[in-house]
CSV table of C-alpha atoms in Angstrom, one decimal:
chain,number,residue,atom,x,y,z
A,17,PHE,CA,7.6,38.5,-20.6
A,18,ARG,CA,4.6,36.5,-21.9
A,19,SER,CA,1.6,37.7,-19.8
A,20,HIS,CA,-0.3,38.6,-23.0
A,21,ASN,CA,-0.4,34.9,-23.9
A,22,PHE,CA,-2.4,34.0,-20.8
A,23,VAL,CA,-6.2,34.0,-20.8
A,24,SER,CA,-7.4,35.3,-17.5
A,25,MET,CA,-10.6,33.2,-17.5
A,26,THR,CA,-10.7,29.6,-16.3
A,27,GLU,CA,-13.0,26.8,-17.3
A,28,SER,CA,-14.4,24.3,-14.8
A,29,SER,CA,-16.8,22.3,-16.9
A,30,PRO,CA,-16.2,18.5,-16.8
A,31,SER,CA,-13.3,17.2,-18.9
A,32,PRO,CA,-13.8,14.4,-21.4
A,33,ASP,CA,-12.8,11.8,-18.7
A,34,GLY,CA,-15.7,12.8,-16.6
A,35,VAL,CA,-13.6,14.5,-13.9
A,36,GLY,CA,-14.4,18.2,-13.3
A,37,ARG,CA,-11.1,20.0,-13.5
A,38,THR,CA,-10.2,23.7,-13.5
A,39,LEU,CA,-8.3,24.5,-16.7
A,40,THR,CA,-6.5,27.6,-17.8
A,41,ARG,CA,-5.7,28.1,-21.5
A,42,ASN,CA,-3.1,30.3,-23.1
A,43,LYS,CA,-3.6,32.1,-26.4
A,44,GLU,CA,-2.6,29.0,-28.3
A,45,GLY,CA,-5.3,27.0,-26.6
A,46,LYS,CA,-3.0,24.7,-24.6
A,47,ALA,CA,-4.6,23.6,-21.4
A,48,THR,CA,-3.1,23.6,-17.9
A,49,SER,CA,-4.8,21.8,-15.1
A,50,THR,CA,-4.9,23.6,-11.7
A,51,SER,CA,-6.6,20.6,-10.1
A,52,HIS,CA,-4.7,17.7,-8.5
A,53,ARG,CA,-2.6,15.6,-10.8
A,54,PRO,CA,-4.4,12.5,-12.0
A,55,SER,CA,-3.1,9.0,-11.3
A,56,PHE,CA,-2.9,5.6,-13.0
A,57,LEU,CA,-3.0,2.6,-10.7
A,58,LEU,CA,-1.2,-0.6,-11.7
A,59,LEU,CA,-2.4,-3.6,-9.6
A,60,GLY,CA,-0.8,-7.0,-9.9
A,61,ASP,CA,1.9,-9.4,-8.9
A,62,SER,CA,5.7,-9.5,-9.6
A,63,ILE,CA,5.2,-8.8,-13.3
A,64,THR,CA,3.7,-5.5,-12.2
A,65,GLN,CA,6.1,-4.9,-9.3
A,66,PHE,CA,9.2,-5.6,-11.4
A,67,GLY,CA,7.8,-3.3,-14.0
A,68,ALA,CA,9.0,-0.4,-11.8
A,69,ARG,CA,12.6,-1.6,-12.2
A,70,HIS,CA,15.1,0.2,-14.4
A,71,ASP,CA,17.2,-3.0,-15.2
A,72,PRO,CA,15.6,-4.2,-17.3
A,73,VAL,CA,13.5,-1.1,-18.0
A,74,GLY,CA,10.1,-2.1,-16.8
A,75,TRP,CA,6.7,-1.3,-18.4
A,76,SER,CA,5.7,0.7,-15.4
A,77,MET,CA,8.9,2.7,-15.7
A,78,LEU,CA,8.1,3.3,-19.4
A,79,LEU,CA,4.7,4.6,-18.5
A,80,ALA,CA,6.1,6.9,-15.8
A,81,SER,CA,8.6,8.2,-18.3
A,82,LYS,CA,5.8,9.2,-20.6
A,83,TYR,CA,3.1,10.4,-18.1
A,84,THR,CA,5.0,11.6,-15.1
A,85,GLY,CA,8.0,12.8,-17.2
A,86,GLU,CA,5.6,15.0,-19.1
A,87,ARG,CA,3.8,16.1,-15.9
A,88,LYS,CA,0.5,14.6,-17.0
A,89,ALA,CA,-0.2,11.8,-14.5
A,90,ASP,CA,1.4,9.9,-11.7
A,91,ILE,CA,2.0,6.1,-12.1
A,92,LEU,CA,1.1,4.2,-8.9
A,93,ASN,CA,2.7,0.8,-8.9
A,94,GLU,CA,0.9,-1.6,-6.5
A,95,GLY,CA,2.5,-4.9,-7.6
A,96,PHE,CA,3.0,-7.6,-5.0
A,97,SER,CA,5.5,-10.3,-6.0
A,98,GLY,CA,4.2,-13.8,-5.4
A,99,TYR,CA,0.7,-12.8,-4.7
A,100,ASN,CA,-2.4,-14.4,-6.2
A,101,THR,CA,-5.9,-13.0,-6.6
A,102,ARG,CA,-7.0,-14.4,-3.2
A,103,TRP,CA,-4.4,-12.4,-1.4
A,104,VAL,CA,-4.7,-9.2,-3.5
A,105,LEU,CA,-8.5,-9.2,-2.9
A,106,ARG,CA,-7.7,-9.3,0.9
A,107,ILE,CA,-5.3,-6.4,0.8
A,108,LEU,CA,-7.2,-4.3,-1.7
A,109,PRO,CA,-9.1,-2.2,0.8
A,110,HIS,CA,-5.8,-1.3,2.5
A,111,ILE,CA,-4.3,-0.3,-0.9
A,112,LEU,CA,-7.2,1.8,-1.9
A,113,LYS,CA,-7.3,3.6,1.4
A,114,ASP,CA,-4.1,5.4,0.6
A,115,VAL,CA,-4.9,6.1,-3.1
A,116,PRO,CA,-6.1,9.5,-4.2
A,117,GLN,CA,-9.5,8.0,-5.2
A,118,ASN,CA,-11.1,10.8,-7.2
A,119,GLN,CA,-7.8,11.3,-9.1
A,120,VAL,CA,-7.4,7.8,-10.4
A,121,LEU,CA,-8.4,7.7,-14.0
A,122,LEU,CA,-7.0,4.3,-15.1
A,123,VAL,CA,-6.4,1.0,-13.3
A,124,THR,CA,-4.6,-2.1,-14.8
A,125,VAL,CA,-5.2,-5.5,-13.1
A,126,MET,CA,-2.7,-8.1,-14.1
A,127,LEU,CA,-3.0,-11.3,-12.0
A,128,GLY,CA,-3.0,-15.0,-12.6
A,129,ALA,CA,0.7,-16.1,-13.0
A,130,ASN,CA,0.7,-17.4,-9.4
A,131,ASP,CA,-2.8,-18.6,-9.3
A,132,ALA,CA,-1.9,-20.9,-12.2
A,133,THR,CA,0.5,-23.0,-10.2
A,134,ALA,CA,-0.1,-26.7,-9.4
A,135,PRO,CA,-3.1,-27.5,-7.1
A,136,ASP,CA,-0.8,-28.6,-4.3
A,137,HIS,CA,1.3,-25.5,-4.5
A,138,TYR,CA,0.8,-22.8,-1.8
A,139,GLN,CA,0.2,-20.0,-4.4
A,140,HIS,CA,-2.5,-22.0,-6.3
A,141,VAL,CA,-6.0,-20.7,-6.7
A,142,PRO,CA,-8.5,-22.9,-8.6
A,143,LEU,CA,-9.7,-21.5,-11.9
A,144,ASP,CA,-13.3,-20.8,-10.8
A,145,GLU,CA,-12.2,-19.0,-7.7
A,146,TYR,CA,-9.7,-17.1,-9.7
A,147,GLY,CA,-12.5,-15.8,-11.9
A,148,ASP,CA,-14.7,-15.0,-8.9
A,149,ASN,CA,-11.8,-13.1,-7.3
A,150,LEU,CA,-11.1,-11.0,-10.4
A,151,ARG,CA,-14.8,-10.1,-10.5
A,152,ALA,CA,-14.7,-9.0,-6.9
A,153,ILE,CA,-11.6,-7.0,-7.5
A,154,VAL,CA,-13.2,-5.2,-10.4
A,155,GLU,CA,-16.3,-4.5,-8.4
A,156,GLN,CA,-14.4,-3.1,-5.5
A,157,LEU,CA,-12.3,-0.9,-7.9
A,158,ARG,CA,-15.6,0.5,-9.4
A,159,GLN,CA,-17.1,1.3,-6.1
A,160,THR,CA,-14.0,3.0,-4.7
A,161,LEU,CA,-12.6,4.7,-7.8
A,162,PRO,CA,-15.6,6.3,-9.5
A,163,ASN,CA,-13.6,8.0,-12.3
A,164,ALA,CA,-11.3,5.1,-13.2
A,165,ILE,CA,-11.4,3.0,-16.3
A,166,VAL,CA,-10.4,-0.6,-15.5
A,167,ILE,CA,-8.3,-2.7,-17.9
A,168,ILE,CA,-7.7,-6.5,-17.1
A,169,LEU,CA,-4.5,-7.8,-18.5
A,170,SER,CA,-3.8,-11.5,-18.8
A,171,PRO,CA,-0.5,-12.9,-17.5
A,172,PRO,CA,2.2,-13.5,-20.1
A,173,PRO,CA,2.8,-17.0,-21.6
A,174,LEU,CA,5.2,-19.3,-19.8
A,175,ASP,CA,8.3,-20.9,-21.2
A,176,PHE,CA,8.4,-24.2,-19.3
A,177,ASP,CA,12.0,-25.2,-20.1
A,178,ALA,CA,13.4,-21.8,-19.2
A,179,HIS,CA,11.4,-21.5,-16.0
A,180,ASN,CA,12.5,-25.0,-14.8
A,181,SER,CA,16.1,-24.8,-15.9
A,182,GLY,CA,18.3,-25.2,-12.9
A,183,ARG,CA,15.4,-25.5,-10.4
A,184,ASP,CA,15.6,-28.0,-7.6
A,185,PRO,CA,13.5,-31.0,-8.7
A,186,ASN,CA,11.8,-30.9,-5.3
A,187,ASP,CA,10.9,-27.2,-5.9
A,188,LYS,CA,8.6,-27.6,-9.0
A,189,ASP,CA,5.6,-25.2,-8.9
A,190,GLY,CA,3.6,-26.9,-11.6
A,191,ARG,CA,3.5,-23.9,-14.0
A,192,SER,CA,2.9,-24.7,-17.6
A,193,LEU,CA,2.0,-22.8,-20.8
A,194,GLU,CA,-1.3,-24.7,-21.1
A,195,ASN,CA,-2.4,-23.8,-17.6
A,196,VAL,CA,-1.5,-20.1,-17.9
A,197,GLN,CA,-3.5,-20.0,-21.1
A,198,LYS,CA,-6.6,-21.3,-19.2
A,199,TYR,CA,-6.2,-18.6,-16.6
A,200,ALA,CA,-5.6,-16.0,-19.4
A,201,ALA,CA,-8.8,-17.0,-21.1
A,202,ARG,CA,-10.8,-16.8,-17.9
A,203,ALA,CA,-9.4,-13.3,-17.2
A,204,MET,CA,-10.6,-12.2,-20.7
A,205,LYS,CA,-14.1,-13.8,-19.9
A,206,VAL,CA,-14.3,-11.8,-16.7
A,207,ALA,CA,-13.4,-8.6,-18.5
A,208,GLN,CA,-16.1,-9.3,-21.1
A,209,ASP,CA,-18.8,-10.1,-18.5
A,210,ALA,CA,-17.8,-7.0,-16.3
A,211,GLN,CA,-17.8,-4.8,-19.4
A,212,VAL,CA,-14.3,-3.5,-18.8
A,213,LEU,CA,-11.4,-3.2,-21.2
A,214,SER,CA,-9.0,-6.1,-21.6
A,215,LEU,CA,-5.6,-6.9,-23.0
A,216,ASP,CA,-4.7,-10.6,-23.7
A,217,ILE,CA,-0.9,-10.3,-23.3
A,218,CYS,CA,-0.7,-14.1,-23.1
A,219,THR,CA,-2.1,-14.6,-26.6
A,220,LEU,CA,-0.6,-11.5,-28.2
A,221,MET,CA,2.9,-12.3,-26.9
A,222,HIS,CA,2.7,-16.1,-27.7
A,223,ALA,CA,1.9,-15.2,-31.3
A,224,GLU,CA,5.3,-13.5,-31.7
A,225,PRO,CA,8.0,-15.7,-33.2
A,226,ASN,CA,10.5,-14.5,-30.6
A,227,TRP,CA,8.1,-14.7,-27.6
A,228,LYS,CA,10.5,-16.8,-25.5
A,229,GLU,CA,13.1,-14.0,-25.7
A,230,MET,CA,10.6,-11.6,-24.2
A,231,LEU,CA,10.9,-13.5,-20.9
A,232,CYS,CA,14.0,-13.3,-18.8
A,233,ASP,CA,13.5,-16.6,-16.8
A,234,GLY,CA,10.5,-18.2,-18.6
A,235,LEU,CA,8.1,-16.3,-16.3
A,236,HIS,CA,9.0,-12.7,-15.8
A,237,LEU,CA,9.5,-10.1,-18.6
A,238,ALA,CA,12.8,-9.3,-20.2
A,239,SER,CA,13.5,-5.8,-21.6
A,240,SER,CA,11.8,-6.6,-24.9
A,241,GLY,CA,8.8,-8.2,-23.0
A,242,ASN,CA,8.3,-5.0,-20.9
A,243,GLY,CA,8.5,-3.0,-24.1
A,244,PHE,CA,6.0,-5.2,-25.8
A,245,LEU,CA,3.5,-4.9,-22.9
A,246,HIS,CA,3.9,-1.2,-22.7
A,247,ASP,CA,3.4,-0.7,-26.5
A,248,GLN,CA,0.3,-2.9,-26.5
A,249,LEU,CA,-1.2,-1.0,-23.5
A,250,MET,CA,-0.5,2.3,-25.2
A,251,GLN,CA,-2.2,1.1,-28.4
A,252,LEU,CA,-5.2,0.1,-26.3
A,253,ILE,CA,-5.3,3.5,-24.5
A,254,THR,CA,-5.1,5.3,-27.8
A,255,ALA,CA,-7.8,3.3,-29.4
A,256,LYS,CA,-10.3,3.0,-26.5
A,257,THR,CA,-9.6,5.9,-24.2
A,258,PRO,CA,-7.9,8.6,-26.3
A,259,HIS,CA,-8.7,11.2,-23.6
A,260,LEU,CA,-6.1,9.4,-21.5
A,261,THR,CA,-3.2,9.7,-23.9
A,262,VAL,CA,-0.2,11.8,-23.0
A,263,GLU,CA,-1.1,14.3,-25.7
A,264,ALA,CA,-4.7,14.7,-24.5
A,265,LEU,CA,-4.1,15.1,-20.8
A,266,PRO,CA,-3.5,18.7,-19.7
A,267,LEU,CA,-0.2,19.8,-18.2
A,268,HIS,CA,-0.3,19.9,-14.4
A,269,LEU,CA,0.1,23.5,-13.3
A,270,PRO,CA,1.4,26.2,-15.6
A,271,HIS,CA,4.5,25.9,-17.8
A,272,HIS,CA,7.5,27.7,-16.3
A,273,THR,CA,7.2,30.4,-19.0
A,274,GLU,CA,3.7,31.2,-17.6
A,275,ALA,CA,4.4,30.7,-13.9
A,276,GLY,CA,5.4,34.4,-13.3
A,277,GLN,CA,2.0,35.6,-14.4
A,278,PHE,CA,-0.1,32.9,-12.8
A,279,ASP,CA,-2.1,33.6,-9.6
A,280,PHE,CA,-1.0,30.7,-7.4
A,281,GLY,CA,-3.3,32.0,-4.7
A,282,THR,CA,-6.2,30.5,-6.7
A,283,LEU,CA,-5.0,26.9,-6.1
């Protein structure tokens, strides 16, 4: 019986992330949120979509293990395999319509791997349009998700030989490391101009001696590549948005040892 550890008062002043949440604190000062659970939105192409897979363990799955596994935040994976910025921009209003808009505290945008195909390929988006599309995506996110911090991630580097190994010679998509690097640089420029956070996965991963081993097929992430992206993202969150670390976010609803004494009628 631990009712003596529970403080009867609640606090409803804005939390460090700018979202007003009702918090209850026990005697040790640990906070429990009685508001809706916050969310992180991951927007992208197959590199985001496949991040939700368990084999290999994806970077989205790793985030969910930390945040959802600790009952701190839900991870919403909105990855669309094969999509480019042009198509994501078209579907974005539909995606955001179903998102708990006031609860989204973080958004990652990782696009460009498909835009960077050859000019005659059906997925291709010219570099200038790619930049314009990213700007429009960021602006729409800002207008719709008032509490969200946006992070633009560049696509990973491309291993040309592995990507084209065994492919039909008539089914070449024109991807190359040099072209992906151009799109990655443009993504970083958009982030700088829009004054949002950025993570240049292309440059960071390519600097690693074993970078080719981080890709399972020259394009998509292997287990080590997913781990690398996850670790880089967590380092950025810790450095730039420490109030969104697992440790800083409050537990959603009381711990089971406090549940018996909590007035659930106040929710």
